[in-house]
Every structure is written in C-alpha cells, then in structure tokens.
mmCIF file of C-alpha atoms and ligand atoms in Angstrom:
data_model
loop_
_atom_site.group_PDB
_atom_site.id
_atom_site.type_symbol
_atom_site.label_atom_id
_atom_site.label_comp_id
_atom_site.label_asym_id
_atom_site.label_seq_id
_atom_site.Cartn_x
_atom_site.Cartn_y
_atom_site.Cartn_z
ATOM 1 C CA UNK B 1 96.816 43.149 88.899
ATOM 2 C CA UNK B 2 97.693 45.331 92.056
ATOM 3 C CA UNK B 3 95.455 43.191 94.633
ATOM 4 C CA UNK B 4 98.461 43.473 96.934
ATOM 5 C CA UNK B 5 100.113 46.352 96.035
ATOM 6 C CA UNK B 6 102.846 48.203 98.337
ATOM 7 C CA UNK B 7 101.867 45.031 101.322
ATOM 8 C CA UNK B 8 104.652 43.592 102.358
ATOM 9 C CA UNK B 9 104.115 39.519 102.625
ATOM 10 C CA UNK B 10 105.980 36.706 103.990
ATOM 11 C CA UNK B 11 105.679 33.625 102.082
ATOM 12 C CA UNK B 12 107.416 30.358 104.075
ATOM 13 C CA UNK B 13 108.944 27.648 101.837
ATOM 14 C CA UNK B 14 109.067 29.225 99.055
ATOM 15 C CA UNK B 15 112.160 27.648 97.334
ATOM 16 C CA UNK B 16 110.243 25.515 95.307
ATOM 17 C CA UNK B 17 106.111 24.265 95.163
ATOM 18 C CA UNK B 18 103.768 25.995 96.059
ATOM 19 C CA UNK B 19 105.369 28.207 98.066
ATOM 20 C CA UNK B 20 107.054 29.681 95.093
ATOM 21 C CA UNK B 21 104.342 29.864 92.866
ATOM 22 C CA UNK B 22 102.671 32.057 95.990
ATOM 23 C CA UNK B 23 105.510 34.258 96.530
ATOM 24 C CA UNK B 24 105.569 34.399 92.162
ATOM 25 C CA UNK B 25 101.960 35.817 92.132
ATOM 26 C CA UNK B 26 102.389 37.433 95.118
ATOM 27 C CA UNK B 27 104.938 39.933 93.221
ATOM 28 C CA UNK B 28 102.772 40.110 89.744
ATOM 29 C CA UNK B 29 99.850 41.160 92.085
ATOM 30 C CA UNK B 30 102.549 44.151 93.493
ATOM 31 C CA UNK B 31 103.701 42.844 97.205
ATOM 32 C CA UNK B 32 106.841 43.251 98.823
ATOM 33 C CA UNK B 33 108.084 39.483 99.246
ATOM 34 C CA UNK B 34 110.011 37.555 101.727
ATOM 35 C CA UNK B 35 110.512 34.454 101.912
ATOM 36 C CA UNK B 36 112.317 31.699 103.727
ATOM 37 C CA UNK B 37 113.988 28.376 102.664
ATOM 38 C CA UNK B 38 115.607 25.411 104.684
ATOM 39 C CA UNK B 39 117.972 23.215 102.510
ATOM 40 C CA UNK B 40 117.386 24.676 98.978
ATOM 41 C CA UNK B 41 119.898 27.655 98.823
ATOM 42 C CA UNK B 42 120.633 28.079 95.092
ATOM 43 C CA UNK B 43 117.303 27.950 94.113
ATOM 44 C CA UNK B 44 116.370 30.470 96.742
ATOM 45 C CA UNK B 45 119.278 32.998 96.026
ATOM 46 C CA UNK B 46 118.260 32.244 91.763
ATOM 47 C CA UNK B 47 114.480 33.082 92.847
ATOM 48 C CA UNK B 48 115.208 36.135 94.445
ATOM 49 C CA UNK B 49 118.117 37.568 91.619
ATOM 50 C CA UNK B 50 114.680 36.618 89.555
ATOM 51 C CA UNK B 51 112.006 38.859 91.507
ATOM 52 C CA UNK B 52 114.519 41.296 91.680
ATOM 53 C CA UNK B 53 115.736 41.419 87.917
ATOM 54 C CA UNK B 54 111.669 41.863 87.611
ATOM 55 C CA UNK B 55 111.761 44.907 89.767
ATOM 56 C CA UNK B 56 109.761 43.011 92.296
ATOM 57 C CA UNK B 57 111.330 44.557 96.157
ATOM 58 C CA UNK B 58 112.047 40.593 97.643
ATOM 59 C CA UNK B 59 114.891 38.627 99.681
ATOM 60 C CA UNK B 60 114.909 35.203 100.595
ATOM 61 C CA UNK B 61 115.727 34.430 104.418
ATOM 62 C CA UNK B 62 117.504 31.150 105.202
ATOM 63 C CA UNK B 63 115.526 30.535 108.178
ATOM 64 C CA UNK B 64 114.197 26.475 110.004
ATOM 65 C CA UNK B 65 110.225 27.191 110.379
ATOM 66 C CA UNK B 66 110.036 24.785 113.407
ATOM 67 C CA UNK B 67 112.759 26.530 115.673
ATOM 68 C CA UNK B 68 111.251 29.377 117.197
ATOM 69 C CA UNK B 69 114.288 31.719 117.872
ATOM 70 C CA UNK B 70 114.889 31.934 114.103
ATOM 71 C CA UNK B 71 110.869 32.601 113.784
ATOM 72 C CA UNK B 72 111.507 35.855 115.769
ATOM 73 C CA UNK B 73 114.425 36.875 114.510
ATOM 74 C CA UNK B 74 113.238 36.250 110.668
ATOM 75 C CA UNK B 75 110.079 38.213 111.049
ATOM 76 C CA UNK B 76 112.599 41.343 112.927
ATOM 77 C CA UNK B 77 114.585 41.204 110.037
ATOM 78 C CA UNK B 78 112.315 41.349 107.724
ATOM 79 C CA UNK B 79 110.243 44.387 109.611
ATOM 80 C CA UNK B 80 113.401 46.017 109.539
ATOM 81 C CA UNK B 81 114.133 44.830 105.776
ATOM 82 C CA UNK B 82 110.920 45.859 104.516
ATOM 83 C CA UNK B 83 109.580 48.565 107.212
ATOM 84 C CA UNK B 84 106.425 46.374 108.147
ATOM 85 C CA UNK B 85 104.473 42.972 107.330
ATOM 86 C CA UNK B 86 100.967 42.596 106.598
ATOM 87 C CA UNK B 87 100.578 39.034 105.334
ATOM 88 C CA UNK B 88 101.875 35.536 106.663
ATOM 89 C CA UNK B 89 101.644 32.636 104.435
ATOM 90 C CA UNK B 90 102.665 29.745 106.603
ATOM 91 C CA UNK B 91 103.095 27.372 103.665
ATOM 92 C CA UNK B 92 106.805 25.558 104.403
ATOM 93 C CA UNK B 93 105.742 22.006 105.822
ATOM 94 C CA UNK B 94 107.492 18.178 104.740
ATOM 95 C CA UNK B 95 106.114 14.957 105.212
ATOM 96 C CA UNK B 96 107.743 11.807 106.424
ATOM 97 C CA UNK B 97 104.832 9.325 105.628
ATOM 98 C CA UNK B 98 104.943 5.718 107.760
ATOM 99 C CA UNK B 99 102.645 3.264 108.703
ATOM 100 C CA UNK B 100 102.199 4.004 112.408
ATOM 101 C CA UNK B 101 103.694 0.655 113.490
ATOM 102 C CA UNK B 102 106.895 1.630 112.045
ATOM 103 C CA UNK B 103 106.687 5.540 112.445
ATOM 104 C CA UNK B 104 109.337 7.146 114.306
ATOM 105 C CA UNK B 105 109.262 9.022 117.441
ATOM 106 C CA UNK B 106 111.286 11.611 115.497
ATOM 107 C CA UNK B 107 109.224 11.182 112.173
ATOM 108 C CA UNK B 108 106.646 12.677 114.633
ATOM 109 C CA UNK B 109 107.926 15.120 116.057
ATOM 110 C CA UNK B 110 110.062 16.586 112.643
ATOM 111 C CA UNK B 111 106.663 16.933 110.896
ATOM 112 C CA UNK B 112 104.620 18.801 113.866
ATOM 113 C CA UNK B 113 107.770 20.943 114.478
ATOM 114 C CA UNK B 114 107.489 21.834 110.803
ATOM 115 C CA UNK B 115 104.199 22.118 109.536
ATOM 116 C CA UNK B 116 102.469 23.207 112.967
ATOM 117 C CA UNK B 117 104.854 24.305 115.598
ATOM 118 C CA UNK B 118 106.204 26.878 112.643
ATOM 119 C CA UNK B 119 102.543 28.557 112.219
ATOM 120 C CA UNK B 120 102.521 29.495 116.122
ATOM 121 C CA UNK B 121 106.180 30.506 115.873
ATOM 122 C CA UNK B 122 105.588 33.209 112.948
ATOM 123 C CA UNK B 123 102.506 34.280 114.239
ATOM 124 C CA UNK B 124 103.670 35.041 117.857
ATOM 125 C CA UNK B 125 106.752 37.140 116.101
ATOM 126 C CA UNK B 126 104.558 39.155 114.062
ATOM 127 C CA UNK B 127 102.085 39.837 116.658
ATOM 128 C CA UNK B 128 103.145 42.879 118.192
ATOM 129 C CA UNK B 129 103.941 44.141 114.469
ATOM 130 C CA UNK B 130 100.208 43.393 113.599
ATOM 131 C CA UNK B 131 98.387 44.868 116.822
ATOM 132 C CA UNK B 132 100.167 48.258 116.531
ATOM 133 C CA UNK B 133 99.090 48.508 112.388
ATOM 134 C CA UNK B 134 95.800 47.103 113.601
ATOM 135 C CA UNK B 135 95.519 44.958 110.302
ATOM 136 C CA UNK B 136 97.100 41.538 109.371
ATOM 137 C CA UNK B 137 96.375 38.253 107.292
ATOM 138 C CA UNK B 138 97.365 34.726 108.170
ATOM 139 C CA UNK B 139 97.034 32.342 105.478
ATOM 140 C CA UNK B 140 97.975 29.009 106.768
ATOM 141 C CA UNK B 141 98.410 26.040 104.753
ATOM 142 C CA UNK B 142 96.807 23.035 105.748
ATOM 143 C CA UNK B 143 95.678 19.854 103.718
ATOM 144 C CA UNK B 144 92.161 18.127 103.147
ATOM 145 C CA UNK B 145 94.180 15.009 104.602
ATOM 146 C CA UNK B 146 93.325 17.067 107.920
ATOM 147 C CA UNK B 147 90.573 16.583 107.888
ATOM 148 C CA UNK B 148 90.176 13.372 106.622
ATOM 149 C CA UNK B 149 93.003 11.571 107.757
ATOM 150 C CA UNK B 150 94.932 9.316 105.676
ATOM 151 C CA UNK B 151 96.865 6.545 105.936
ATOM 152 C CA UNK B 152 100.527 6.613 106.577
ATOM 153 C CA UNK B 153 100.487 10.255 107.003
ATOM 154 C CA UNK B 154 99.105 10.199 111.089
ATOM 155 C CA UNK B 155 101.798 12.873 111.935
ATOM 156 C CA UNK B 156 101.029 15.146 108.542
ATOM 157 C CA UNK B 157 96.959 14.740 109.024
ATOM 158 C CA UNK B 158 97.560 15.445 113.089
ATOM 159 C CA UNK B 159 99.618 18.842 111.863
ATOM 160 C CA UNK B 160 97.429 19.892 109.518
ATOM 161 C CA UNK B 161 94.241 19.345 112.018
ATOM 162 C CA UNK B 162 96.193 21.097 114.713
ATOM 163 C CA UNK B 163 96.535 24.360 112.193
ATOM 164 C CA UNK B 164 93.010 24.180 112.019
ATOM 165 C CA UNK B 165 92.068 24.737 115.749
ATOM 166 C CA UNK B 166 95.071 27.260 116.307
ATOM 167 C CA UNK B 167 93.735 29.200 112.664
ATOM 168 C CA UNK B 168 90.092 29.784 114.252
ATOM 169 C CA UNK B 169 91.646 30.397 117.574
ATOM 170 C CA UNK B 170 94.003 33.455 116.457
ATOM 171 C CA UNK B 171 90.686 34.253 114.528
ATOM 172 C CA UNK B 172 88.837 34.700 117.599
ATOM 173 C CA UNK B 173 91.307 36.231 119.343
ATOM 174 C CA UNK B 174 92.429 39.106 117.199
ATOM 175 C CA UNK B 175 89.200 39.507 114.734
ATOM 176 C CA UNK B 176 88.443 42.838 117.110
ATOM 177 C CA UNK B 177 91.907 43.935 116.118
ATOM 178 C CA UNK B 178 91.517 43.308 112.061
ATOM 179 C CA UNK B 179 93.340 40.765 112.161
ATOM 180 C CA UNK B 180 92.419 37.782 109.907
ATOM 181 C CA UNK B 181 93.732 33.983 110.108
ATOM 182 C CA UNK B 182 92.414 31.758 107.932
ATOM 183 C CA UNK B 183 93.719 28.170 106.664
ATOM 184 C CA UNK B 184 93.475 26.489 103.127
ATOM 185 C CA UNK B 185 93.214 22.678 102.314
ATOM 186 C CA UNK B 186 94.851 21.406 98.938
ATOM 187 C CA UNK B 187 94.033 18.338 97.862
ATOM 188 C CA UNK B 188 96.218 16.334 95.356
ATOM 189 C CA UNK B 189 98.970 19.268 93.669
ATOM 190 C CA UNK B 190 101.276 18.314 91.247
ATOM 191 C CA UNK B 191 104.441 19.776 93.075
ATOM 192 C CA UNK B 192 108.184 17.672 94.285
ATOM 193 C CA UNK B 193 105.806 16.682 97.163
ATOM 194 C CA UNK B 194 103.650 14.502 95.304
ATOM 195 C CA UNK B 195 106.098 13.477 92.571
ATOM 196 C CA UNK B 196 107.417 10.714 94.983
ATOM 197 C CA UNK B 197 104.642 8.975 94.971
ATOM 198 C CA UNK B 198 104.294 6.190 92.866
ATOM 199 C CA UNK B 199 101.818 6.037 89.760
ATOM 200 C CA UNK B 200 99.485 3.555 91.229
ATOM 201 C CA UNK B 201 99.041 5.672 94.214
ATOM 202 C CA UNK B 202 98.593 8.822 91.787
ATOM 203 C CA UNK B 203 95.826 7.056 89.794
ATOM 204 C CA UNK B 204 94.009 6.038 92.954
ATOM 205 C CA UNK B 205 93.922 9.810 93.907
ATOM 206 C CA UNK B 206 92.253 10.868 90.604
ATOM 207 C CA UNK B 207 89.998 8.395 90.825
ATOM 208 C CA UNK B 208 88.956 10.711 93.906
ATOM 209 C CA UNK B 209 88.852 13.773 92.594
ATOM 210 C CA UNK B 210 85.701 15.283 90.407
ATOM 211 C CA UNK B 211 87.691 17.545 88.449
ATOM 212 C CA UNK B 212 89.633 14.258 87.189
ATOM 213 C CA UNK B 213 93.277 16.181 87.796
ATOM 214 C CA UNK B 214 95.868 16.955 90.326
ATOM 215 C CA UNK B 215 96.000 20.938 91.263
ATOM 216 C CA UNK B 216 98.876 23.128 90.126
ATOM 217 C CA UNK B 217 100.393 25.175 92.135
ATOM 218 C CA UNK B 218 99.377 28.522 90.512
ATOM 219 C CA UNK B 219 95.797 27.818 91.312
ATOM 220 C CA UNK B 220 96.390 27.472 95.261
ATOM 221 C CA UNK B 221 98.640 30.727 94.644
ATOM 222 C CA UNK B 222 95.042 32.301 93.369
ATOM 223 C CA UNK B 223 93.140 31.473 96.488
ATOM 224 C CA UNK B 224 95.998 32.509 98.861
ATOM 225 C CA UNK B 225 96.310 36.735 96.377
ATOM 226 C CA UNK B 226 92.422 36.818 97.643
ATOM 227 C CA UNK B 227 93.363 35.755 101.079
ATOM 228 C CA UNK B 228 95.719 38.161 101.401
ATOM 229 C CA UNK B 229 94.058 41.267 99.866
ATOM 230 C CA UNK B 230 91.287 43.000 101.170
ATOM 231 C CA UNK B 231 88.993 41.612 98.148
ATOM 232 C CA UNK B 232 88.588 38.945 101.261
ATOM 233 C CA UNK B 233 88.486 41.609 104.119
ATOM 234 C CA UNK B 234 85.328 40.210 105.681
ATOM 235 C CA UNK B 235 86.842 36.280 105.825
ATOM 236 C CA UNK B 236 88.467 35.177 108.790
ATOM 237 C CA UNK B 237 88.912 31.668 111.080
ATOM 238 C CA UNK B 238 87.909 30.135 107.479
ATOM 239 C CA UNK B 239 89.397 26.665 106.145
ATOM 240 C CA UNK B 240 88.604 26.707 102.704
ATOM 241 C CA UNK B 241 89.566 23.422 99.989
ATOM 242 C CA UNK B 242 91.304 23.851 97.418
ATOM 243 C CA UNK B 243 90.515 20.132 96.112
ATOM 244 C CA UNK B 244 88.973 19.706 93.134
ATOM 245 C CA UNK B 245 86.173 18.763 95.050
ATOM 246 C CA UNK B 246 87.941 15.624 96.548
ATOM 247 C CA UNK B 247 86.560 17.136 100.109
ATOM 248 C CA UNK B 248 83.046 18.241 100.739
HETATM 249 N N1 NAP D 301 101.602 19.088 97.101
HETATM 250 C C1 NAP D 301 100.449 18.712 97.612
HETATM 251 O O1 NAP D 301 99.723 17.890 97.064
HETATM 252 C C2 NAP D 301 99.967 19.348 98.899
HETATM 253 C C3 NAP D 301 98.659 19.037 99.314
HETATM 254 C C4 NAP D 301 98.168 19.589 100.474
HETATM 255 C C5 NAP D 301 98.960 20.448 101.206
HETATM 256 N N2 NAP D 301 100.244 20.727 100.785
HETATM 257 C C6 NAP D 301 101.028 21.626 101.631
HETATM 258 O O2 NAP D 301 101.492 22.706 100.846
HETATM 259 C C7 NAP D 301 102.736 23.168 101.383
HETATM 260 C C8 NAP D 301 103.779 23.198 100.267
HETATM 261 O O3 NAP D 301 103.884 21.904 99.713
HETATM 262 P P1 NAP D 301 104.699 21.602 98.377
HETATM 263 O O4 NAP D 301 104.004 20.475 97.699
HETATM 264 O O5 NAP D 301 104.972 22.836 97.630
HETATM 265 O O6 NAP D 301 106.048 21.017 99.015
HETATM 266 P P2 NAP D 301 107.544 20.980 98.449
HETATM 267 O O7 NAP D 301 107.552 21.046 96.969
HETATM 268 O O8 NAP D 301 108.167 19.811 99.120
HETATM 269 O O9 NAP D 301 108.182 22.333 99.029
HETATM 270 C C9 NAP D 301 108.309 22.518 100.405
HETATM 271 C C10 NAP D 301 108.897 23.872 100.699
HETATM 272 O O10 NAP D 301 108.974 24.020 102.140
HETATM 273 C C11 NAP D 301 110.295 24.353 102.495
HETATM 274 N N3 NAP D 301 110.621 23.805 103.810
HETATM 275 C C12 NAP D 301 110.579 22.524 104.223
HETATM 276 N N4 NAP D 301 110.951 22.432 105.509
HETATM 277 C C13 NAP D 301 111.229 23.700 105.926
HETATM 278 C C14 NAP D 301 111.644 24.275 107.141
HETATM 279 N N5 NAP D 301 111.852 23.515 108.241
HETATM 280 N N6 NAP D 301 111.855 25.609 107.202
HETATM 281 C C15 NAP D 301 111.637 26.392 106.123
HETATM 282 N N7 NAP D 301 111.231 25.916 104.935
HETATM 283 C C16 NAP D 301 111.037 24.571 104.841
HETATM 284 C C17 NAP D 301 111.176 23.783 101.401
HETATM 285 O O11 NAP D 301 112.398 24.508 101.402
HETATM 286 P P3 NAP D 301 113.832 23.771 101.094
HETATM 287 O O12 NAP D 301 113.705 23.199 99.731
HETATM 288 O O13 NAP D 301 114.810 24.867 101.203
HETATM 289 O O14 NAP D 301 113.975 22.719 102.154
HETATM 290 C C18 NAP D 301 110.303 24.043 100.169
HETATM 291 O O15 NAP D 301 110.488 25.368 99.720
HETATM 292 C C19 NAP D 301 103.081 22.227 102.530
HETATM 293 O O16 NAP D 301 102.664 22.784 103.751
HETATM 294 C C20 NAP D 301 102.268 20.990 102.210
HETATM 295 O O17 NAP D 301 101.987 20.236 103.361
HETATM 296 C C21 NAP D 301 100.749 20.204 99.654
#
C-alpha cells in the first residue's frame, strides 16, 4: 500500500477493463486519479461517485483519445484539476478485427487514431508539465499481438508495434530529464474485449498459453502500480509481457 501515494495519474479508458481495474489499484496504492471515457458515461460518472465515496481524490474526463485538441485540453484540465501529473497510462484502445481483403479504409484508420495516434497526443500535452517537474512515467499499453502479428487484427498489431518504436523513442529522448516511457504487452485478458470472441477461438488461445488461463485485469493493473512508482525508477524504453508466457 502507498506505492503511489500523493502522484497524481491519468489512466485512459478507464470506464470499464483494464483500464478500470488500473485506475482501481491505482487509488488503493494512494494516487490522485483521472481518467477518461468515450461512449460509457454512466459507468464512468458511477466509477468516480465510487473512488470518491472511498475517499480516493478522482474525476472522470469525457474526452476521444485519438483527437488531439481534446488530448491537450484533457491533460490542462486535469493539471489544473489536480495541480500536476506524474503518470500517463495510455491504456484506452478498440479493435475492429477484419481479414485484410475486407478491412476498411476507416477500420484502419479508427484503430491507429485510437490506440496509437492517442499515446503521442497525451504525451505531447503533458510534456511541458513533465520537463518543468523533471520526473514523469509513461506506461503505454500495447499487446503481444505487436509483436507477433495476428490475423485479422493488421490495423491493432500495426498500432500496437507503432507504440513500441514511439515508447523507446520518448525513452531516449527524455531519459536525461527523468522521464520514463515504457510499454506493456498483455496477452489473452478476460475483459468485454475478449468476451466477443467466440469459444473456439478462446480455446485455441489457451492452448497457447503456459499458464493454461486468460489474464485478469487486476494482474496487468499490478505491473502497471510498479511502472508507475519509483519501485521501477531505473526502467525505461522497456516493453515488458504480461502473457502468461504466450510471448518469449
Ligand atoms: N483484453 C485483452 O485481452 C487485451 C490484450 C492485449 C492488450 N489489450 C489492450 O488493453 C487496453 C484495454 O483493453 P480492454 O480489454 O480493457 O478493453 P475494453 O474492455 O474494450 O475497454 C476499453 C476502454 O477504452 C475506452 N475507449 C475506447 N475508445 C476510446 C477513445 N477513443 N477515447 C477514450 N477512451 C476510449 C473505453 O471507454 P468507453 O467504454 O467509454 O468507450 C473503455 O473504457 C487496450 O489498449 C487493449 O488494446 C487488451
């Protein structure tokens, strides 16, 4: 308890998922939390009456991770909410899975502006916030699929890869400044995500994995408390599964 006490953290998508379960253990570990939503607006106004009611300091931000403007305004707000930000979880992301003979031009580009364009947007608004504390933690959420590629999913794996390169690049960048960036890769998670999919398709993935199970939320929520505290203060431009040894 108290890994992240008094930081204030930003936690995208965190309606529902894994998001939530991040911005949930976020609070038990003491942080400040913000947190956006898209679509899901009563569960993201019943979240936050429920951090609150715990005595957790948290407010949930409607605010569309792909569109930049709202990016910058979001992470203003919240700097003037909150009176700083020291961790970025860029965890909000979709999929909109199609063979690539019959994927869209705009199933493309919906799940790059979402799951990749979004980490450059909130990192370029909380830069300036970052440089003048001299300290900061990016914890982006990627997938093992981007690393591995998978079929049907060329526009999720192509996001995920491309949060990857720009992770180790901010890394590079800002490491002189404190400031860490680091990605994870989840493998199978049991979460609204993955309970589309259909229970062939489920078995198939255990089959995969070592640990003979799909992650839960709360254990990707573990690895991103250590990312963000400074228990992990010497990690940076890091991907690090989160698999159950699917990926090696
Ligand atoms: N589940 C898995 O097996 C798995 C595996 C590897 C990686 N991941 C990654 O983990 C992250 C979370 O996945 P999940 O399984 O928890 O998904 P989920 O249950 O579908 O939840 C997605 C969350 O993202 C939010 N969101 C979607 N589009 C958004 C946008 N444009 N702006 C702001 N928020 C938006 C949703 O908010 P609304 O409900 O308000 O739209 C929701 O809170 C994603 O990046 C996903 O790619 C998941």
């Amino acid at each position: 308890m108290g890994q992240l006490l008094g930081k204030v953290a930003l936690i995208t998508g965190a309606s529902r998922g894994i998001g939530k379960a991040i911005a949930q253990k976020y609070a038990l570990e003491g942080a400040k939390v913000a947190f956006t939503y898209l679509s899901s607006e009563e569960k993201a106004r019943a979240f936050e009456e429920e951090l609150k009611a715990a005595g957790v300091e948290a407010k949930g931000y409607k605010s569309n991770a792909g569109d930049y403007a709202q990016a910058e305004e979001l992470i203003a707000n919240i700097v003037k909410d909150f009176g700083g930000l020291d961790i970025i979880v860029n965890n909000a992301g979709i999929t909109r899975d199609n063979l690539l003979m019959r994927m869209s031009e705009e199933q493309f580009d919906e799940v790059i502006a979402t799951n990749l364009k979004s980490v450059f947007n909130t990192t370029k608004g909380a830069l300036r916030t970052f440089l003048k504390a001299r300290k900061g933690s990016i914890i982006n959420v990627g997938s093992v699929v981007g690393v591995n590629g998978n079929a049907g999913q060329a526009n999720y794996a192509a996001s995920k890869a491309g949060i990857y390169g720009f992770t180790k690049s901010v890394a590079k960048e800002l490491g002189s400044r404190n400031i860490r960036s680091n990605a994870i890769a989840p493998g199978f998670i049991a979460t609204e995500m993955t309970e589309v999919l259909g229970e062939d398709v489920v078995a198939d993935w255990i089959k995969g994995i070592p640990l003979q199970r799909p992650g839960q939320a709360e254990e990707v929520a573990d690895l991103c408390v250590f990312l963000g505290s400074d228990r992990s203060a010497y990690i940076t431009g890091q991907v690090i599964n989160i698999c159950g040894g699917m990926s090696m």
